mmCIF file of C-alpha atoms in Angstrom:
data_model
loop_
_atom_site.group_PDB
_atom_site.id
_atom_site.type_symbol
_atom_site.label_atom_id
_atom_site.label_comp_id
_atom_site.label_asym_id
_atom_site.label_seq_id
_atom_site.Cartn_x
_atom_site.Cartn_y
_atom_site.Cartn_z
ATOM 1 C CA VAL Q 1 -55.512 -307.177 48.303
ATOM 2 C CA TYR Q 2 -57.382 -304.391 46.587
ATOM 3 C CA ALA Q 3 -58.790 -304.449 43.087
ATOM 4 C CA PHE Q 4 -59.910 -301.302 41.215
ATOM 5 C CA VAL Q 5 -62.061 -301.221 38.106
ATOM 6 C CA PHE Q 6 -62.198 -298.130 35.848
ATOM 7 C CA GLU Q 7 -64.550 -297.355 33.040
ATOM 8 C CA LEU Q 8 -62.249 -296.292 30.200
ATOM 9 C CA ASP Q 9 -64.905 -294.138 28.540
ATOM 10 C CA SER Q 10 -65.299 -292.117 31.735
ATOM 11 C CA VAL Q 11 -61.538 -291.765 32.109
ATOM 12 C CA GLN Q 12 -61.260 -290.620 28.502
ATOM 13 C CA GLU Q 13 -64.065 -288.122 29.016
ATOM 14 C CA ALA Q 14 -62.433 -286.729 32.177
ATOM 15 C CA LEU Q 15 -59.060 -286.443 30.479
ATOM 16 C CA GLN Q 16 -60.618 -284.835 27.432
ATOM 17 C CA THR Q 17 -62.311 -282.246 29.662
ATOM 18 C CA ASP Q 18 -58.968 -281.324 31.246
ATOM 19 C CA VAL Q 19 -57.280 -281.286 27.869
ATOM 20 C CA THR Q 20 -60.005 -279.082 26.396
ATOM 21 C CA ARG Q 21 -59.601 -276.635 29.285
ATOM 22 C CA LEU Q 22 -55.849 -276.594 28.626
ATOM 23 C CA ALA Q 23 -56.367 -276.133 24.878
ATOM 24 C CA GLU Q 24 -58.461 -273.012 25.524
ATOM 25 C CA GLN Q 25 -55.261 -271.326 26.691
ATOM 26 C CA THR Q 26 -53.550 -272.160 23.403
ATOM 27 C CA LYS Q 27 -56.214 -271.751 20.750
ATOM 28 C CA GLU Q 28 -53.741 -272.192 17.910
ATOM 29 C CA VAL Q 29 -53.433 -275.928 18.780
ATOM 30 C CA GLN Q 30 -56.104 -278.521 19.629
ATOM 31 C CA ILE Q 31 -55.393 -281.470 21.959
ATOM 32 C CA GLN Q 32 -57.440 -284.680 22.037
ATOM 33 C CA ILE Q 33 -57.307 -288.063 23.773
ATOM 34 C CA GLN Q 34 -57.837 -290.828 21.228
ATOM 35 C CA SER Q 35 -57.695 -294.585 21.114
ATOM 36 C CA ASP Q 36 -54.864 -296.049 19.107
ATOM 37 C CA ASP Q 37 -57.498 -297.943 17.156
ATOM 38 C CA GLU Q 38 -58.886 -294.724 15.693
ATOM 39 C CA PRO Q 39 -57.463 -293.794 12.261
ATOM 40 C CA GLN Q 40 -54.856 -291.050 12.176
ATOM 41 C CA SER Q 41 -55.842 -287.682 10.756
ATOM 42 C CA PRO Q 42 -53.572 -286.095 8.108
ATOM 43 C CA LYS Q 43 -53.694 -282.837 10.090
ATOM 44 C CA GLU Q 44 -52.038 -284.317 13.165
ATOM 45 C CA TYR Q 45 -49.023 -282.414 14.491
ATOM 46 C CA ALA Q 46 -47.884 -285.010 16.981
ATOM 47 C CA ARG Q 47 -49.062 -288.156 18.828
ATOM 48 C CA ARG Q 48 -47.824 -289.214 22.264
ATOM 49 C CA SER Q 49 -48.753 -292.614 23.740
ATOM 50 C CA LEU Q 50 -50.138 -292.606 27.317
ATOM 51 C CA ALA Q 51 -48.803 -296.128 28.025
ATOM 52 C CA PRO Q 52 -48.150 -297.774 30.422
ATOM 53 C CA LYS Q 53 -50.681 -295.908 32.575
ATOM 54 C CA LEU Q 54 -53.316 -295.936 29.823
ATOM 55 C CA PRO Q 55 -52.326 -298.455 27.194
ATOM 56 C CA ASP Q 56 -53.808 -298.139 23.715
ATOM 57 C CA TRP Q 57 -54.512 -294.428 24.266
ATOM 58 C CA SER Q 58 -52.616 -291.389 22.966
ATOM 59 C CA ALA Q 59 -52.642 -287.601 23.231
ATOM 60 C CA VAL Q 60 -52.975 -286.082 19.751
ATOM 61 C CA THR Q 61 -52.353 -282.462 18.736
ATOM 62 C CA SER Q 62 -53.803 -280.898 15.619
ATOM 63 C CA PRO Q 63 -54.203 -277.364 14.210
ATOM 64 C CA GLY Q 64 -56.677 -275.136 15.995
ATOM 65 C CA ASN Q 65 -57.027 -271.619 14.605
ATOM 66 C CA PRO Q 66 -54.786 -271.458 11.483
ATOM 67 C CA GLU Q 67 -54.787 -267.655 11.333
ATOM 68 C CA LEU Q 68 -53.786 -267.431 14.969
ATOM 69 C CA LEU Q 69 -51.050 -269.995 14.384
ATOM 70 C CA LYS Q 70 -49.718 -268.050 11.401
ATOM 71 C CA LYS Q 71 -49.682 -264.840 13.448
ATOM 72 C CA GLN Q 72 -47.828 -266.570 16.239
ATOM 73 C CA GLN Q 73 -45.277 -268.009 13.827
ATOM 74 C CA SER Q 74 -44.853 -264.599 12.203
ATOM 75 C CA ARG Q 75 -44.396 -262.990 15.608
ATOM 76 C CA ARG Q 76 -41.821 -265.578 16.622
ATOM 77 C CA ARG Q 77 -40.021 -265.081 13.313
ATOM 78 C CA ARG Q 78 -39.869 -261.321 13.917
ATOM 79 C CA GLN Q 79 -38.617 -261.908 17.425
ATOM 80 C CA GLN Q 80 -35.882 -264.166 16.096
ATOM 81 C CA TRP Q 81 -34.858 -261.524 13.550
ATOM 82 C CA VAL Q 82 -34.759 -258.918 16.300
ATOM 83 C CA LEU Q 83 -32.729 -261.177 18.576
ATOM 84 C CA ILE Q 84 -30.277 -261.841 15.741
ATOM 85 C CA GLY Q 85 -30.233 -258.356 14.223
ATOM 86 C CA LEU Q 86 -29.872 -256.377 17.448
ATOM 87 C CA PRO Q 87 -26.539 -257.969 18.481
ATOM 88 C CA LEU Q 88 -25.260 -257.618 14.905
ATOM 89 C CA LEU Q 89 -26.281 -253.965 14.893
ATOM 90 C CA MET Q 90 -24.565 -253.390 18.229
ATOM 91 C CA ILE Q 91 -21.417 -255.120 16.969
ATOM 92 C CA ALA Q 92 -21.423 -252.985 13.808
ATOM 93 C CA ALA Q 93 -21.959 -249.803 15.852
ATOM 94 C CA GLY Q 94 -19.132 -250.831 18.177
ATOM 95 C CA ILE Q 95 -16.805 -251.436 15.228
ATOM 96 C CA VAL Q 96 -17.647 -248.018 13.748
ATOM 97 C CA LEU Q 97 -17.186 -246.306 17.118
ATOM 98 C CA ILE Q 98 -13.869 -248.036 17.769
ATOM 99 C CA SER Q 99 -12.673 -247.187 14.248
ATOM 100 C CA ARG Q 100 -13.514 -243.525 14.788
ATOM 101 C CA MET Q 101 -11.804 -243.502 18.184
ATOM 102 C CA ILE Q 102 -8.703 -245.120 16.726
ATOM 103 C CA GLY Q 103 -8.723 -242.673 13.805
ATOM 104 C CA GLN Q 104 -9.079 -239.748 16.202
ATOM 105 C CA GLU Q 105 -6.232 -241.032 18.359
ATOM 106 C CA ILE Q 106 -4.028 -241.429 15.294
ATOM 107 C CA LYS Q 107 -4.940 -237.920 14.155
ATOM 108 C CA VAL Q 108 -4.112 -236.466 17.570
ATOM 109 C CA ALA Q 109 -0.842 -238.401 17.668
ATOM 110 C CA ASN Q 110 0.099 -237.049 14.215
ATOM 111 C CA MET Q 111 -0.787 -233.513 15.313
ATOM 112 C CA LYS Q 112 1.392 -233.880 18.396
ATOM 113 C CA ALA Q 113 4.266 -235.213 16.288
ATOM 114 C CA ASP Q 114 3.901 -232.344 13.788
ATOM 115 C CA PHE Q 115 3.696 -229.846 16.625
ATOM 116 C CA ALA Q 116 6.847 -231.219 18.243
ATOM 117 C CA ALA Q 117 8.675 -231.108 14.904
ATOM 118 C CA ASN Q 118 7.554 -227.531 14.201
ATOM 119 C CA VAL Q 119 8.470 -226.376 17.695
ATOM 120 C CA SER Q 120 11.895 -227.982 17.401
ATOM 121 C CA HIS Q 121 12.439 -226.204 14.080
ATOM 122 C CA GLU Q 122 11.225 -222.867 15.426
ATOM 123 C CA LEU Q 123 13.367 -223.129 18.562
ATOM 124 C CA ARG Q 124 16.473 -223.808 16.534
ATOM 125 C CA SER Q 125 16.337 -220.440 14.753
ATOM 126 C CA PRO Q 126 16.376 -218.055 17.784
ATOM 127 C CA ILE Q 127 18.856 -220.243 19.648
ATOM 128 C CA THR Q 128 21.178 -220.129 16.643
ATOM 129 C CA GLN Q 129 20.856 -216.331 16.376
ATOM 130 C CA ILE Q 130 21.514 -215.809 20.087
ATOM 131 C CA ARG Q 131 24.544 -218.085 19.965
ATOM 132 C CA LEU Q 132 26.007 -216.428 16.856
ATOM 133 C CA LYS Q 133 25.545 -212.909 18.201
ATOM 134 C CA GLY Q 134 26.932 -213.938 21.595
ATOM 135 C CA GLU Q 135 30.029 -215.487 20.023
ATOM 136 C CA PHE Q 136 30.401 -212.427 17.764
ATOM 137 C CA LEU Q 137 30.400 -210.140 20.799
ATOM 138 C CA GLN Q 138 32.597 -212.514 22.793
ATOM 139 C CA MET Q 139 35.302 -212.419 20.128
ATOM 140 C CA GLY Q 140 35.139 -208.630 19.883
ATOM 141 C CA PHE Q 141 34.274 -208.437 16.195
ATOM 142 C CA ALA Q 142 31.742 -205.616 16.682
ATOM 143 C CA GLU Q 143 32.917 -202.162 15.557
ATOM 144 C CA GLY Q 144 31.432 -199.144 17.212
ATOM 145 C CA GLU Q 145 28.597 -198.616 19.654
ATOM 146 C CA GLU Q 146 25.936 -198.691 16.976
ATOM 147 C CA GLU Q 147 26.914 -202.181 15.808
ATOM 148 C CA LEU Q 148 27.150 -203.365 19.397
ATOM 149 C CA GLN Q 149 23.662 -202.025 20.050
ATOM 150 C CA ASP Q 150 22.347 -203.838 16.973
ATOM 151 C CA HIS Q 151 23.726 -207.120 18.230
ATOM 152 C CA TYR Q 152 22.287 -206.513 21.690
ATOM 153 C CA ASP Q 153 18.900 -205.736 20.166
ATOM 154 C CA ILE Q 154 18.968 -208.942 18.128
ATOM 155 C CA ILE Q 155 19.850 -211.012 21.188
ATOM 156 C CA VAL Q 156 17.007 -209.448 23.182
ATOM 157 C CA ARG Q 157 14.552 -209.807 20.293
ATOM 158 C CA GLU Q 158 15.453 -213.448 19.675
ATOM 159 C CA SER Q 159 15.243 -214.126 23.407
ATOM 160 C CA GLU Q 160 11.721 -212.698 23.406
ATOM 161 C CA ARG Q 161 10.902 -214.867 20.406
ATOM 162 C CA LEU Q 162 12.276 -217.889 22.225
ATOM 163 C CA SER Q 163 10.128 -217.038 25.226
ATOM 164 C CA ARG Q 164 7.053 -216.801 23.008
ATOM 165 C CA LEU Q 165 7.763 -220.228 21.539
ATOM 166 C CA VAL Q 166 8.069 -221.683 25.014
ATOM 167 C CA ASP Q 167 4.799 -219.960 25.940
ATOM 168 C CA ASN Q 168 3.195 -221.559 22.887
ATOM 169 C CA VAL Q 169 4.238 -224.998 24.105
ATOM 170 C CA LEU Q 170 2.905 -224.275 27.588
ATOM 171 C CA ASP Q 171 -0.338 -222.883 26.154
ATOM 172 C CA PHE Q 172 -0.737 -225.987 23.997
ATOM 173 C CA ALA Q 173 -0.340 -228.202 27.065
ATOM 174 C CA ALA Q 174 -2.783 -226.049 29.063
ATOM 175 C CA ILE Q 175 -5.384 -226.079 26.265
ATOM 176 C CA GLU Q 176 -5.083 -229.842 25.909
ATOM 177 C CA ALA Q 177 -5.521 -230.230 29.678
ATOM 178 C CA GLY Q 178 -8.483 -227.814 29.675
ATOM 179 C CA THR Q 179 -6.864 -225.430 32.166
ATOM 180 C CA LYS Q 180 -6.081 -222.523 29.839
ATOM 181 C CA SER Q 181 -7.654 -219.231 30.934
ATOM 182 C CA TYR Q 182 -7.263 -215.575 29.906
ATOM 183 C CA SER Q 183 -7.121 -212.441 32.027
ATOM 184 C CA LEU Q 184 -8.849 -209.606 30.160
ATOM 185 C CA ARG Q 185 -7.910 -206.030 31.010
ATOM 186 C CA PRO Q 186 -8.351 -202.605 29.351
ATOM 187 C CA ALA Q 187 -5.405 -201.854 27.065
ATOM 188 C CA ASP Q 188 -4.496 -200.034 23.851
ATOM 189 C CA ILE Q 189 -5.169 -202.516 21.037
ATOM 190 C CA GLY Q 190 -3.045 -200.453 18.643
ATOM 191 C CA GLU Q 191 -0.022 -200.696 20.919
ATOM 192 C CA THR Q 192 -0.607 -204.428 21.300
ATOM 193 C CA ILE Q 193 -0.615 -204.909 17.522
ATOM 194 C CA ARG Q 194 2.395 -202.628 17.043
ATOM 195 C CA SER Q 195 4.419 -204.550 19.640
ATOM 196 C CA ALA Q 196 3.560 -207.899 18.013
ATOM 197 C CA VAL Q 197 4.514 -206.727 14.523
ATOM 198 C CA GLU Q 198 7.795 -205.169 15.667
ATOM 199 C CA SER Q 199 8.738 -208.395 17.449
ATOM 200 C CA ALA Q 200 8.205 -210.347 14.242
ATOM 201 C CA ARG Q 201 9.761 -207.776 11.903
ATOM 202 C CA TYR Q 202 13.359 -209.014 12.163
ATOM 203 C CA SER Q 203 12.346 -212.615 11.427
ATOM 204 C CA MET Q 204 10.431 -211.426 8.352
ATOM 205 C CA GLU Q 205 13.268 -209.259 7.100
ATOM 206 C CA THR Q 206 15.741 -212.167 7.342
ATOM 207 C CA ARG Q 207 13.487 -213.994 4.880
ATOM 208 C CA GLY Q 208 13.561 -211.100 2.454
ATOM 209 C CA LEU Q 209 10.010 -209.953 3.284
ATOM 210 C CA ILE Q 210 8.849 -206.414 3.970
ATOM 211 C CA MET Q 211 6.174 -205.513 6.524
ATOM 212 C CA ASP Q 212 4.083 -202.331 6.390
ATOM 213 C CA LEU Q 213 2.111 -201.421 9.510
ATOM 214 C CA ASN Q 214 -0.829 -199.039 9.237
ATOM 215 C CA ILE Q 215 -2.742 -198.551 12.501
ATOM 216 C CA PRO Q 216 -5.372 -195.758 12.687
ATOM 217 C CA ASP Q 217 -4.906 -193.168 15.411
ATOM 218 C CA GLY Q 218 -7.306 -192.818 18.302
ATOM 219 C CA LEU Q 219 -8.326 -196.461 18.643
ATOM 220 C CA PRO Q 220 -10.452 -196.996 21.788
ATOM 221 C CA VAL Q 221 -9.313 -198.971 24.787
ATOM 222 C CA VAL Q 222 -10.334 -202.620 24.405
ATOM 223 C CA MET Q 223 -10.752 -205.365 26.988
ATOM 224 C CA HIS Q 224 -8.224 -208.028 25.979
ATOM 225 C CA GLU Q 225 -5.115 -209.898 27.056
ATOM 226 C CA PRO Q 226 -2.227 -208.233 25.153
ATOM 227 C CA GLU Q 227 0.042 -211.287 25.342
ATOM 228 C CA ALA Q 228 -2.613 -213.564 23.845
ATOM 229 C CA ILE Q 229 -3.470 -211.114 21.018
ATOM 230 C CA GLN Q 230 0.235 -210.675 20.251
ATOM 231 C CA GLN Q 231 0.620 -214.421 20.076
ATOM 232 C CA VAL Q 232 -2.277 -214.655 17.599
ATOM 233 C CA ILE Q 233 -0.839 -211.903 15.387
ATOM 234 C CA GLN Q 234 2.650 -213.385 15.444
ATOM 235 C CA ASN Q 235 1.253 -216.785 14.497
ATOM 236 C CA LEU Q 236 -0.594 -215.199 11.557
ATOM 237 C CA ILE Q 237 2.567 -213.396 10.450
ATOM 238 C CA SER Q 238 4.605 -216.581 10.763
ATOM 239 C CA ASN Q 239 2.060 -218.562 8.724
ATOM 240 C CA ALA Q 240 2.021 -215.827 6.084
ATOM 241 C CA ALA Q 241 5.807 -215.988 5.849
ATOM 242 C CA LYS Q 242 5.842 -219.788 5.566
ATOM 243 C CA TYR Q 243 2.871 -220.456 3.314
ATOM 244 C CA GLY Q 244 1.837 -217.110 1.789
#
């Protein structure tokens, strides 16, 4: 049988030394070992009994450096605001980004629908002309070589127009896919413009519009793709006829 005797004052002093060393790491709070018989201080934060190991003794925490404690609380408050505000900011940014993406997709879808509708309308006109002139020639209603030649010219011209519309659709698909490229070569820019205007002249005249072409003589040779420039000019002429 063993019996041990401890001097409580020495134990308290040893514990207080350890607690003081610990409190130096957290200067905003002071820690003390006190007897339960000692009166409580109004500045106490918390009291924890050390029973059953050390009955009638408690660990007591009280304010240390008030300014340091306020700074720590302020820092923790800012950290909490950051932790709350950052996710909210990210959510708001995500909502804005998704809204823009959805709006862009809707805009592109509307453009594609408008493009398909315009192409369908534009294709109908040359197809109708080719069919009418073909049926006219098939039934033998043309009188004389000159009238026959006029009908042949219209069929060829509308066929070229139909080809250009198909090229527009293919170019649109190539541009959207990022594979569209141009082959530049030296050519007469005046002849390119003249060819584009003459191809569009019949369509303009059927709408009751008159086209005047004035190209200066002696224009220099220019590096360009004639088909692409003609397409641009014909688009401008077509827009002028529709909306001008």
